[in-house]
Amino acid sequence: MSTPQDRVAFVTGGSRGIGRETVLALARAGHPVAFCYSADVDGATATRQAVEYLGGKAIAVCADVADAGAVDAAFGETESAFGPVTLLVNNAGITRDGLLVRMTDDNWGSVIDTNLTGAFHTIRRATPGMMKARFGRIVNVSSASAHIGQAGQANYAAAKAGLVGLTRSVARELARRSITCNVVAPGPIVTSMTDELTDDWRTHVESAVPLGRFGTAAECAAVIAFLCSEAAAYVTGAVVPVDGGLAMGH
C-alpha cells in the first residue's frame, strides 16, 4: 500500500459538482478511481473522460447507495477492475426540501436513506478490505446545515448531522487498523443548482458568509484529497468546515 497506484478510491455521487472534482483530485494524486452515479449518464461519462484526459484510470458504475445490494455490486465491479477499495468518499446526496408540517414520510425517508444510510452501506462494504490492508481513508461529505440547521431542510440537516456521529463511531472503531474517518462540511458551493438562484438570494447568502462569497467544488475536493492522503494519517474523527466561516463556533 506504499504507492498511490496501490490505493484504490471509490467516490459516490461522482458525476458532477464536488463528486466530480474529488474524482479528478484523487486521479491527479495517482489513484485509480471508481465512482458511482444514480442517473446522470452524461455527467458520469464526462467525469470519466476528464480523468482519462489527465492520464488517470477511472470507471463509472451506476448504483443507488440506498440499496445495499447495488453497493455490493458496485464494489465488486471496482475490485475486479482495480482491486480492494482503501479510499472511500461518501459524497452522494439528495434534497427533498419542504417545511416540516408539510414534509411527507417519503421525502423524509428518501433523504435519510441516501445521505446517511448510503454512507453506512459503503463504509460497511469497504471495511473488510481496509482492515486486511491495515490502511484506509474514509471521508464523509456533510454540510454546514448539520451544525446550524436550515429552514425547509429538516430531513437534509438531520441526515448530514447523522454523518458526524457515524464518522466518529467508525473512527474510534477502526483506528487500531490505521483507518481514518473524517467529515468535510461544505457551506454554500457553486453548483448547477446555485446557478438558478436569483441575484437577491445569492446576495443574501453571500452576506451571511464571512468570506463574502460562494465556495467552489474544487476547494472542497482539495480538502477531501488531503484527508485521503498520507499527510493526514494522524487526522481522524475530525469535522473540517469548507464554508467560508459560515458555521464557525458551532
Short mmCIF file of C-alpha atoms in Angstrom, two decimals:
data_model
loop_
_atom_site.label_atom_id
_atom_site.label_comp_id
_atom_site.label_asym_id
_atom_site.label_seq_id
_atom_site.Cartn_x
_atom_site.Cartn_y
_atom_site.Cartn_z
CA MET A 1 0.00 0.00 0.00
CA SER A 2 3.02 2.27 -0.39
CA THR A 3 2.14 3.97 -3.68
CA PRO A 4 -0.91 5.89 -4.89
CA GLN A 5 -1.43 3.31 -7.64
CA ASP A 6 -1.96 0.68 -4.93
CA ARG A 7 -4.64 2.72 -3.17
CA VAL A 8 -7.95 2.40 -4.98
CA ALA A 9 -10.53 5.14 -4.46
CA PHE A 10 -14.31 4.91 -4.58
CA VAL A 11 -16.38 8.12 -4.73
CA THR A 12 -20.16 8.22 -4.52
CA GLY A 13 -22.05 10.86 -6.47
CA GLY A 14 -19.16 11.42 -8.86
CA SER A 15 -20.98 12.61 -11.96
CA ARG A 16 -20.85 16.32 -11.16
CA GLY A 17 -20.08 19.02 -8.60
CA ILE A 18 -17.99 18.16 -5.56
CA GLY A 19 -18.02 14.49 -6.51
CA ARG A 20 -16.53 15.10 -9.95
CA GLU A 21 -13.85 17.43 -8.62
CA THR A 22 -12.98 14.84 -5.96
CA VAL A 23 -12.62 12.12 -8.59
CA LEU A 24 -10.28 14.40 -10.55
CA ALA A 25 -8.25 15.39 -7.47
CA LEU A 26 -7.71 11.76 -6.48
CA ALA A 27 -6.82 10.83 -10.06
CA ARG A 28 -4.25 13.64 -10.15
CA ALA A 29 -2.75 12.15 -6.99
CA GLY A 30 -2.24 8.90 -8.90
CA HIS A 31 -5.10 6.78 -7.57
CA PRO A 32 -7.27 4.52 -9.71
CA VAL A 33 -10.79 5.85 -9.10
CA ALA A 34 -14.18 4.21 -9.31
CA PHE A 35 -17.22 6.37 -8.84
CA CYS A 36 -20.92 5.75 -8.80
CA TYR A 37 -23.84 7.78 -10.04
CA SER A 38 -27.60 7.27 -9.87
CA ALA A 39 -28.97 8.61 -13.15
CA ASP A 40 -26.71 11.22 -14.78
CA VAL A 41 -25.15 9.12 -17.54
CA ASP A 42 -23.84 12.11 -19.47
CA GLY A 43 -22.26 13.57 -16.35
CA ALA A 44 -20.65 10.26 -15.45
CA THR A 45 -19.24 9.94 -18.95
CA ALA A 46 -17.81 13.46 -18.75
CA THR A 47 -16.16 12.70 -15.40
CA ARG A 48 -14.58 9.50 -16.70
CA GLN A 49 -13.34 11.22 -19.84
CA ALA A 50 -11.84 14.05 -17.77
CA VAL A 51 -9.86 11.51 -15.74
CA GLU A 52 -8.64 9.78 -18.88
CA TYR A 53 -7.60 13.16 -20.29
CA LEU A 54 -5.40 13.56 -17.22
CA GLY A 55 -3.86 10.17 -17.92
CA GLY A 56 -5.61 8.52 -14.99
CA LYS A 57 -7.76 5.42 -14.60
CA ALA A 58 -11.45 5.57 -13.77
CA ILE A 59 -14.60 3.53 -14.07
CA ALA A 60 -18.18 4.72 -13.64
CA VAL A 61 -20.76 2.45 -12.03
CA CYS A 62 -24.49 3.11 -11.86
CA ALA A 63 -25.63 2.41 -8.30
CA ASP A 64 -28.15 3.67 -5.77
CA VAL A 65 -26.27 3.89 -2.48
CA ALA A 66 -29.54 3.47 -0.57
CA ASP A 67 -29.63 -0.10 -1.94
CA ALA A 68 -27.14 -2.32 -0.11
CA GLY A 69 -27.20 -4.86 -2.94
CA ALA A 70 -26.35 -2.21 -5.52
CA VAL A 71 -23.46 -1.01 -3.35
CA ASP A 72 -22.12 -4.55 -3.06
CA ALA A 73 -22.28 -4.97 -6.84
CA ALA A 74 -20.54 -1.64 -7.43
CA PHE A 75 -17.70 -2.60 -5.11
CA GLY A 76 -17.44 -5.99 -6.78
CA GLU A 77 -17.03 -4.30 -10.16
CA THR A 78 -14.41 -1.96 -8.70
CA GLU A 79 -12.47 -4.83 -7.12
CA SER A 80 -12.46 -6.70 -10.44
CA ALA A 81 -11.10 -3.66 -12.26
CA PHE A 82 -8.63 -2.23 -9.75
CA GLY A 83 -8.52 -4.22 -6.50
CA PRO A 84 -9.82 -3.58 -2.98
CA VAL A 85 -11.00 -0.07 -2.12
CA THR A 86 -8.92 1.69 0.52
CA LEU A 87 -10.01 5.30 -0.10
CA LEU A 88 -13.74 5.96 0.26
CA VAL A 89 -15.51 9.28 -0.22
CA ASN A 90 -19.23 9.43 0.54
CA ASN A 91 -20.47 12.42 -1.41
CA ALA A 92 -23.81 11.20 -2.81
CA GLY A 93 -26.75 13.22 -1.58
CA ILE A 94 -30.24 14.33 -2.47
CA THR A 95 -32.62 17.02 -1.25
CA ARG A 96 -36.37 16.89 -0.82
CA ASP A 97 -36.90 20.30 0.74
CA GLY A 98 -40.13 21.36 2.40
CA LEU A 99 -41.48 22.87 5.57
CA LEU A 100 -41.72 20.42 8.45
CA VAL A 101 -45.52 20.42 8.71
CA ARG A 102 -45.80 19.54 5.01
CA MET A 103 -42.93 17.08 4.75
CA THR A 104 -44.07 13.62 3.72
CA ASP A 105 -42.73 10.38 5.14
CA ASP A 106 -41.32 9.56 1.70
CA ASN A 107 -39.43 12.86 1.49
CA TRP A 108 -38.03 12.33 4.97
CA GLY A 109 -37.10 8.69 4.38
CA SER A 110 -35.54 9.05 0.94
CA VAL A 111 -33.13 11.74 2.13
CA ILE A 112 -32.11 9.76 5.22
CA ASP A 113 -31.73 6.59 3.13
CA THR A 114 -29.44 8.20 0.56
CA ASN A 115 -27.49 10.76 2.58
CA LEU A 116 -26.95 8.75 5.78
CA THR A 117 -27.78 5.08 5.29
CA GLY A 118 -25.99 5.14 1.93
CA ALA A 119 -22.76 6.09 3.71
CA PHE A 120 -23.28 3.25 6.17
CA HIS A 121 -23.69 0.82 3.27
CA THR A 122 -20.44 1.85 1.57
CA ILE A 123 -18.42 2.00 4.79
CA ARG A 124 -19.59 -1.45 5.85
CA ARG A 125 -18.73 -2.86 2.41
CA ALA A 126 -15.29 -1.23 2.27
CA THR A 127 -14.20 -2.01 5.82
CA PRO A 128 -13.10 -5.67 5.41
CA GLY A 129 -10.68 -4.76 2.62
CA MET A 130 -9.28 -1.84 4.58
CA MET A 131 -8.85 -3.98 7.69
CA LYS A 132 -6.99 -6.60 5.70
CA ALA A 133 -4.73 -3.92 4.22
CA ARG A 134 -4.34 -2.26 7.62
CA PHE A 135 -4.87 1.04 5.83
CA GLY A 136 -7.88 3.12 4.94
CA ARG A 137 -9.22 6.61 4.45
CA ILE A 138 -12.93 7.39 4.73
CA VAL A 139 -14.29 10.89 4.13
CA ASN A 140 -17.98 11.69 4.54
CA VAL A 141 -19.31 14.88 2.97
CA SER A 142 -21.71 16.58 5.38
CA SER A 143 -22.86 20.21 5.33
CA ALA A 144 -22.80 23.39 7.35
CA SER A 145 -26.55 22.77 7.70
CA ALA A 146 -25.73 19.89 10.04
CA HIS A 147 -24.49 22.42 12.60
CA ILE A 148 -26.65 25.48 12.06
CA GLY A 149 -29.83 23.96 10.60
CA GLN A 150 -31.81 25.30 7.68
CA ALA A 151 -35.49 26.08 7.41
CA GLY A 152 -37.16 23.69 4.99
CA GLN A 153 -34.37 21.12 5.29
CA ALA A 154 -35.13 19.17 8.47
CA ASN A 155 -34.52 15.89 6.62
CA TYR A 156 -31.29 17.04 4.96
CA ALA A 157 -29.82 18.63 8.08
CA ALA A 158 -30.70 15.58 10.17
CA ALA A 159 -29.02 13.22 7.71
CA LYS A 160 -25.91 15.38 7.45
CA ALA A 161 -25.70 15.69 11.24
CA GLY A 162 -26.05 11.93 11.48
CA LEU A 163 -22.91 11.57 9.38
CA VAL A 164 -20.91 13.19 12.18
CA GLY A 165 -21.99 10.55 14.71
CA LEU A 166 -21.41 7.77 12.19
CA THR A 167 -17.98 9.14 11.34
CA ARG A 168 -16.76 9.44 14.90
CA SER A 169 -18.01 5.97 15.82
CA VAL A 170 -16.24 4.48 12.79
CA ALA A 171 -13.09 6.49 13.57
CA ARG A 172 -12.91 5.02 17.08
CA GLU A 173 -13.77 1.51 15.95
CA LEU A 174 -11.21 1.28 13.14
CA ALA A 175 -8.35 3.44 14.37
CA ARG A 176 -6.23 0.49 15.52
CA ARG A 177 -6.13 -0.74 11.92
CA SER A 178 -4.71 2.59 10.66
CA ILE A 179 -8.07 3.50 9.12
CA THR A 180 -9.14 7.12 9.49
CA CYS A 181 -12.65 8.52 9.11
CA ASN A 182 -13.38 12.22 8.81
CA VAL A 183 -16.07 14.69 7.77
CA VAL A 184 -15.88 17.60 5.35
CA ALA A 185 -18.70 20.10 5.89
CA PRO A 186 -19.19 22.44 2.91
CA GLY A 187 -21.11 25.68 3.06
CA PRO A 188 -22.59 27.44 0.01
CA ILE A 189 -20.84 25.99 -3.04
CA VAL A 190 -21.18 26.97 -6.69
CA THR A 191 -23.12 24.20 -8.45
CA SER A 192 -25.66 23.89 -11.23
CA MET A 193 -28.35 24.41 -8.59
CA THR A 194 -26.90 27.71 -7.36
CA ASP A 195 -26.79 28.98 -10.93
CA GLU A 196 -30.60 29.07 -10.74
CA LEU A 197 -30.65 31.39 -7.68
CA THR A 198 -31.95 34.90 -8.10
CA ASP A 199 -29.47 37.74 -7.69
CA ASP A 200 -31.21 38.84 -4.50
CA TRP A 201 -30.99 35.40 -2.93
CA ARG A 202 -27.35 34.99 -3.96
CA THR A 203 -26.54 38.34 -2.35
CA HIS A 204 -28.37 37.27 0.82
CA VAL A 205 -26.38 34.03 1.06
CA GLU A 206 -23.06 35.72 0.35
CA SER A 207 -23.73 38.31 3.05
CA ALA A 208 -24.05 35.51 5.63
CA VAL A 209 -20.61 34.10 4.76
CA PRO A 210 -17.70 35.92 6.44
CA LEU A 211 -15.54 35.48 3.35
CA GLY A 212 -18.34 37.03 1.33
CA ARG A 213 -18.60 34.51 -1.50
CA PHE A 214 -19.64 31.03 -2.53
CA GLY A 215 -17.01 28.32 -2.43
CA THR A 216 -16.07 26.10 -5.34
CA ALA A 217 -16.31 22.36 -5.75
CA ALA A 218 -12.56 22.26 -6.35
CA GLU A 219 -11.92 23.90 -2.95
CA CYS A 220 -13.94 21.13 -1.27
CA ALA A 221 -12.20 18.45 -3.30
CA ALA A 222 -8.78 19.72 -2.26
CA VAL A 223 -9.64 19.23 1.42
CA ILE A 224 -11.11 15.78 0.73
CA ALA A 225 -7.98 14.76 -1.19
CA PHE A 226 -5.82 15.92 1.72
CA LEU A 227 -7.80 13.78 4.17
CA CYS A 228 -7.25 10.83 1.83
CA SER A 229 -3.50 11.42 1.73
CA GLU A 230 -0.57 10.11 3.73
CA ALA A 231 -0.12 13.60 5.17
CA ALA A 232 -3.44 13.22 7.02
CA ALA A 233 -2.51 9.96 8.73
CA TYR A 234 -2.94 11.50 12.21
CA VAL A 235 -6.30 13.13 11.49
CA THR A 236 -9.38 11.11 12.40
CA GLY A 237 -12.83 11.85 13.77
CA ALA A 238 -12.49 15.45 12.61
CA VAL A 239 -15.12 17.74 11.13
CA VAL A 240 -13.42 20.06 8.66
CA PRO A 241 -15.53 23.02 7.51
CA VAL A 242 -15.18 24.35 3.97
CA ASP A 243 -17.75 27.08 4.37
CA GLY A 244 -16.07 30.48 4.31
CA GLY A 245 -16.62 30.77 8.06
CA LEU A 246 -20.42 30.39 7.87
CA ALA A 247 -20.71 27.88 10.72
CA MET A 248 -17.75 28.96 12.81
CA GLY A 249 -18.34 28.49 16.53
CA HIS A 250 -20.71 25.57 16.02
#
